[in-house]
CSV table of C-alpha atoms and ligand atoms in Angstrom, one decimal:
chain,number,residue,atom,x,y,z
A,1,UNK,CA,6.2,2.7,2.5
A,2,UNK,CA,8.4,2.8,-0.7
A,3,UNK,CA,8.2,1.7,-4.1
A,4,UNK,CA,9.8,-1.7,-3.5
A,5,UNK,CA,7.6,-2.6,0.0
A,6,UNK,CA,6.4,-6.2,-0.7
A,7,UNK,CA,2.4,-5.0,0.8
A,8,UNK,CA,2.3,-2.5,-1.9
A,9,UNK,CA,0.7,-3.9,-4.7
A,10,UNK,CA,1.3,-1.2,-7.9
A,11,UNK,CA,-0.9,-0.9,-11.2
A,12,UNK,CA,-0.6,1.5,-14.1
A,13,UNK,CA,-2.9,3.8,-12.2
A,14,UNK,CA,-3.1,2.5,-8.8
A,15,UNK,CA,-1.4,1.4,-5.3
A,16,UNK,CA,-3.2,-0.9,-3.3
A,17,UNK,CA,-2.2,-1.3,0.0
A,18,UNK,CA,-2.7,-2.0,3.7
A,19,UNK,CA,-4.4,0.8,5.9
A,20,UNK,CA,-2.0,3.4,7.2
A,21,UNK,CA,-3.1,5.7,10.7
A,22,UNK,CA,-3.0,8.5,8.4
A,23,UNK,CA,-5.7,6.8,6.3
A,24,UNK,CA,-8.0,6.9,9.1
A,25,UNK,CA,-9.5,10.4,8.8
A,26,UNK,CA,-10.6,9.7,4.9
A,27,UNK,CA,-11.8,6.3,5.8
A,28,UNK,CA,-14.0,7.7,8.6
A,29,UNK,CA,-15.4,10.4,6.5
A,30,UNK,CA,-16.5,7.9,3.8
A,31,UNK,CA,-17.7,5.9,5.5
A,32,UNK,CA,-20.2,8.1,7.0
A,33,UNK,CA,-20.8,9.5,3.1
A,34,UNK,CA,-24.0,8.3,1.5
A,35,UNK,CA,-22.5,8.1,-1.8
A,36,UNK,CA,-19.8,6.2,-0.9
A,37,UNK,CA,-21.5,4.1,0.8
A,38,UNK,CA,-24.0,3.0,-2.0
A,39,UNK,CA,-25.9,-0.2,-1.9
A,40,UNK,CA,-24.8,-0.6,1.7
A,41,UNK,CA,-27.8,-0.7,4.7
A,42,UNK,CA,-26.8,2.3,6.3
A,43,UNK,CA,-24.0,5.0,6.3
A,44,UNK,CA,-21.9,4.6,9.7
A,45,UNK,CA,-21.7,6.8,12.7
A,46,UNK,CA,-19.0,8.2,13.6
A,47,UNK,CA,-17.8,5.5,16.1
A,48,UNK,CA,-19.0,3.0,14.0
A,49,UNK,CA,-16.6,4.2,11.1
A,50,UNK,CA,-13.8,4.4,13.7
A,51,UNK,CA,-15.1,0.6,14.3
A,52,UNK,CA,-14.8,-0.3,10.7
A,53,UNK,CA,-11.5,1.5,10.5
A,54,UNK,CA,-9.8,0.0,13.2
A,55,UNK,CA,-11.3,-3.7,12.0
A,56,UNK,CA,-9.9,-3.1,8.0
A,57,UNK,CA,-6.6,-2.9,10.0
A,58,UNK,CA,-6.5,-5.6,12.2
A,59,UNK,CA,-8.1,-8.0,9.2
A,60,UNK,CA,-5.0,-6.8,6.9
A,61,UNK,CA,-2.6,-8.1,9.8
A,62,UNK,CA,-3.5,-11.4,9.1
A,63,UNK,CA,-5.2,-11.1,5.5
A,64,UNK,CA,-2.5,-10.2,2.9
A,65,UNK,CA,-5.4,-9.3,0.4
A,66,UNK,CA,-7.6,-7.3,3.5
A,67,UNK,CA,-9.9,-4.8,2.7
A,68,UNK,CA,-6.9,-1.9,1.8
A,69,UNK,CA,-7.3,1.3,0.1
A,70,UNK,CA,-6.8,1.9,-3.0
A,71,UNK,CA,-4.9,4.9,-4.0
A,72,UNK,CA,-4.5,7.1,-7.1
A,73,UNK,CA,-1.2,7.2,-8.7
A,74,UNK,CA,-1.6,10.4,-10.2
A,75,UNK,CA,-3.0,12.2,-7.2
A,76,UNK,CA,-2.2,10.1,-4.2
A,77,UNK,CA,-5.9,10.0,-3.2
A,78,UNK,CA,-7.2,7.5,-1.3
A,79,UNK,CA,-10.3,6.5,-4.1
A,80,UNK,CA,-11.9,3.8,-2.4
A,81,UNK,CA,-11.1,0.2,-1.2
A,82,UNK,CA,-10.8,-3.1,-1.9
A,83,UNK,CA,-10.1,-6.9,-0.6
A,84,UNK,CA,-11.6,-9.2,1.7
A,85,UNK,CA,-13.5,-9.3,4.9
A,86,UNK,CA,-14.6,-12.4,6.8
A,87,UNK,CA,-18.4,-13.2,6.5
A,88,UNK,CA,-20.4,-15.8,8.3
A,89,UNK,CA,-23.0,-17.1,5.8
A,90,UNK,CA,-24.5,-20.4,5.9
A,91,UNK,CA,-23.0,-21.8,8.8
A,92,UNK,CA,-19.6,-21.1,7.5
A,93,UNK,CA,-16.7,-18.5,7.5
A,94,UNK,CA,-16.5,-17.0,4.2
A,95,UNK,CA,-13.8,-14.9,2.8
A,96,UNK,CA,-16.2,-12.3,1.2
A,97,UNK,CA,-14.5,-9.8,-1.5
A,98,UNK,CA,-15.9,-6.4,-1.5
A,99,UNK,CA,-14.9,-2.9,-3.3
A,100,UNK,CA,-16.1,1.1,-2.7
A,101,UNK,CA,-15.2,3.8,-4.5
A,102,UNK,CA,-15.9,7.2,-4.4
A,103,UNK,CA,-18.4,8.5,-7.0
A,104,UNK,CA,-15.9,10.6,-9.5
A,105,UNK,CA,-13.5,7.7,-9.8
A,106,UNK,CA,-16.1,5.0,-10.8
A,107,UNK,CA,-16.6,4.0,-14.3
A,108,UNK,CA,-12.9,4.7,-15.2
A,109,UNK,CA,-11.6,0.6,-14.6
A,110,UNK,CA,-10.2,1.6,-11.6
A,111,UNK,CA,-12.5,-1.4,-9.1
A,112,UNK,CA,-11.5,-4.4,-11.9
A,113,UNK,CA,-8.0,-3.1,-11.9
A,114,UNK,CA,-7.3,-2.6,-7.8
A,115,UNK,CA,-9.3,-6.1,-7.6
A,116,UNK,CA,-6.9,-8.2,-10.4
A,117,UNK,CA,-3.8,-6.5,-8.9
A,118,UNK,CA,-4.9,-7.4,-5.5
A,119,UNK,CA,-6.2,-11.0,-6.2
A,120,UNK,CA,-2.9,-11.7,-7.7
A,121,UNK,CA,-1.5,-11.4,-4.6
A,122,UNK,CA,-4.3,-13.5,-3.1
A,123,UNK,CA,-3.1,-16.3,-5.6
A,124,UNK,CA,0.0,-16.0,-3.7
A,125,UNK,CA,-0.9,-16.3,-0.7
A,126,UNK,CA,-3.8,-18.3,-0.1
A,127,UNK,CA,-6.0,-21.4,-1.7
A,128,UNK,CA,-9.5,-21.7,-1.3
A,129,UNK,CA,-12.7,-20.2,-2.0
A,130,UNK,CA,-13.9,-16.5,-2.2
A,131,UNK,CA,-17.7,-15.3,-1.9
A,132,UNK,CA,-19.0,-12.2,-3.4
A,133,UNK,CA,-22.8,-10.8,-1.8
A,134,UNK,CA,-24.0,-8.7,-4.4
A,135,UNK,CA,-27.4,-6.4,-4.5
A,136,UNK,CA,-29.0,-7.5,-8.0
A,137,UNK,CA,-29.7,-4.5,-9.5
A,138,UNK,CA,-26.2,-3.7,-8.9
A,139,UNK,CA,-24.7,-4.1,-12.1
A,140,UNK,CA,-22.1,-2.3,-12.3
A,141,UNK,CA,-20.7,-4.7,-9.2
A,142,UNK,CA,-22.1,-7.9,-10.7
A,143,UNK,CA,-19.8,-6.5,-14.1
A,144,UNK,CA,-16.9,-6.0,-11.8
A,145,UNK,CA,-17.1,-9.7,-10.4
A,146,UNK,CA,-17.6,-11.5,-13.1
A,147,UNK,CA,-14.4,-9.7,-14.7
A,148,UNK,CA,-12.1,-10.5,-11.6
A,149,UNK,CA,-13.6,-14.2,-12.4
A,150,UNK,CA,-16.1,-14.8,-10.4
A,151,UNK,CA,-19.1,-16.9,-11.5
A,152,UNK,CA,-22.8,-17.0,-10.3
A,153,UNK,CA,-23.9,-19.1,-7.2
A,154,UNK,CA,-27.7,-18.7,-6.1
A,155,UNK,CA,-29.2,-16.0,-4.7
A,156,UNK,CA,-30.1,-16.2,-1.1
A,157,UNK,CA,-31.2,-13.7,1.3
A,158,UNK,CA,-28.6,-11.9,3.5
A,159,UNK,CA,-29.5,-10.2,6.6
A,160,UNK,CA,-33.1,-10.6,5.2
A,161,UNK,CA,-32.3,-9.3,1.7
A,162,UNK,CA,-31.8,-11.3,-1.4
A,163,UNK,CA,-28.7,-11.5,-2.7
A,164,UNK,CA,-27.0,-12.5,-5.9
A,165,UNK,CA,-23.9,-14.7,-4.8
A,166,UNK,CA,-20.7,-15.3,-6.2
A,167,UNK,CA,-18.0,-17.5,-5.7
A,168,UNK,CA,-13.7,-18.0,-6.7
A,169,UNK,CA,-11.9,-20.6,-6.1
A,170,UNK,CA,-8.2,-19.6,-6.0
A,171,UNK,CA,-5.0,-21.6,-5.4
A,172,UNK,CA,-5.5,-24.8,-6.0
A,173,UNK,CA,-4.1,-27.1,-8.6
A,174,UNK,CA,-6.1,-26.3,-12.0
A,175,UNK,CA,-4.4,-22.4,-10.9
B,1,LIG,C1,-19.1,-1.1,-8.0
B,1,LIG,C2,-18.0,-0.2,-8.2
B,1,LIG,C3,-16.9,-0.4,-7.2
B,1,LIG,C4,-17.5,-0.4,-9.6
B,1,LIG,O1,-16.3,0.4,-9.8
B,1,LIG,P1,-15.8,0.9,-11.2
B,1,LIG,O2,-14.3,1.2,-11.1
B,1,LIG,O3,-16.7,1.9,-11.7
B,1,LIG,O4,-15.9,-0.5,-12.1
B,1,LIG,P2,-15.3,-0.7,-13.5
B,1,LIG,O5,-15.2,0.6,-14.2
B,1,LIG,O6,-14.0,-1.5,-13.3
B,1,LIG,O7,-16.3,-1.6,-14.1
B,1,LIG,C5,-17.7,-1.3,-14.0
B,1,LIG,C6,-18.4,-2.1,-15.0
B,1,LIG,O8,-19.8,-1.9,-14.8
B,1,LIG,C7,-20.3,-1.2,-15.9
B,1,LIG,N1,-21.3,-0.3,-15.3
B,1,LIG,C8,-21.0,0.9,-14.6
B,1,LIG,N2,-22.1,1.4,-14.2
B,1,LIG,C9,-23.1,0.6,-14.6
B,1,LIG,C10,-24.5,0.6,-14.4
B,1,LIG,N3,-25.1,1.6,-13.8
B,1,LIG,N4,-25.2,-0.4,-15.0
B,1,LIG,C11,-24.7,-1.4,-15.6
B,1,LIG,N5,-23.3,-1.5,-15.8
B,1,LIG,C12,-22.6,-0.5,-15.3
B,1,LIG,C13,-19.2,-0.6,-16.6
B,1,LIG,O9,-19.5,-0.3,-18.0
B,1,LIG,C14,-18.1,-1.6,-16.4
B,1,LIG,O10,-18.4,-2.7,-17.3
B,1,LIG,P3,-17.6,-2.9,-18.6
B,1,LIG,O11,-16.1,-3.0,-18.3
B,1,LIG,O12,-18.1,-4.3,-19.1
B,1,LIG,O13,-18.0,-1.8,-19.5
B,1,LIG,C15,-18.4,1.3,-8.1
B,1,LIG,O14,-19.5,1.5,-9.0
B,1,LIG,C16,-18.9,1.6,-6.7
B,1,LIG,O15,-18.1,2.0,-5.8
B,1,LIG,N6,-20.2,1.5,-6.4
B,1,LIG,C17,-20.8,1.8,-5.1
B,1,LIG,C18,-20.4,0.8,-4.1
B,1,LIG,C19,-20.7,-0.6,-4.5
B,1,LIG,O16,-21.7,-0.9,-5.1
B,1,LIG,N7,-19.8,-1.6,-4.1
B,1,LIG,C20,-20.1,-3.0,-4.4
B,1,LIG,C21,-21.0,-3.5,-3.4
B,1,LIG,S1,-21.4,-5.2,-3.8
């Protein structure tokens, strides 16, 4: 990919951008990190990282705004991710935006940065609504989504734990 690929999405410190096969060995160690995985059930196994890998991919084929790493200018490290998944909550097919980063690249802007850049291209691309599930004592997420924009729903359990959720509506005419 080059500096002027359309799926690269470029920020003063960041690229965000669709999964690459050579992102699959970082993605599958992180996934199976405990730290990274933070305010998740579980860290993955092994095949269930390779799992996850292979599904950010095949989501990014037909989600412009996927799940996608997020990369650090300065150092080209993959630092975490960020985008969309699909979630079924409620008896509907959500479009559920999620972030991770690893532990010495939080607190620095980088998840509100990555997010705007990437929700811009969202804007772009699609109109509707987007959900955010969100642990409440997580408030350093809960900071992060209500600076991309989105606002408080209700809470309601998810996979038996209560939530706080959030929704965006993006793409339609007041946009
Ligand atoms: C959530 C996460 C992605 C945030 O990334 P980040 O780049 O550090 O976020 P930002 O720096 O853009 O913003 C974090 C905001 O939360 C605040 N914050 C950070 N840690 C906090 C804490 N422990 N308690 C309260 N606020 C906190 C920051 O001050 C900042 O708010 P501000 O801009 O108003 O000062 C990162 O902490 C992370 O990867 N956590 C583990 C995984 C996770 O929880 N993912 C979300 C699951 S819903």
């Amino acid at each position: 990919m080059t500096g002027s690929d359309p799926d690269v999405v470029t920020t003063e410190r960041l690229l965000v951008r669709p999964p690459q096969e050579t992102d699959r060995a970082r993605f599958v160690e992180l996934f199976q990190d405990d730290d990274f995985m933070a305010f998740y059930p579980a860290v993955l196994s092994a095949k269930e990282a390779e799992a996850r890998f292979d599904h950010m991919v095949a989501v990014c084929r037909t989600v412009p705004f996927g799940k996608q790493p997020v990369v650090e200018r300065a150092t080209g490290l993959v630092v975490g991710y960020t985008g969309v998944d699909y979630i079924d909550l409620e008896r509907r097919t959500w479009l559920e935006w999620g972030y991770r980063l690893v532990p010495e690249r939080r607190g620095l802007g980088y998840a509100t940065e990555a997010g705007q850049a990437l929700l811009a291209k969202a804007r772009r691309t699609y109109a509707g609504e987007l959900l955010a599930i969100i642990a409440p004592e997580n408030h350093a997420s809960q900071n992060v989504c209500r600076k991309l924009g989105f606002t408080f729903w209700k809470q309601a359990p998810v996979d038996g734990e209560l939530c706080n959720l959030y929704t965006l509506t993006v793409g339609g005419p007041a946009e």
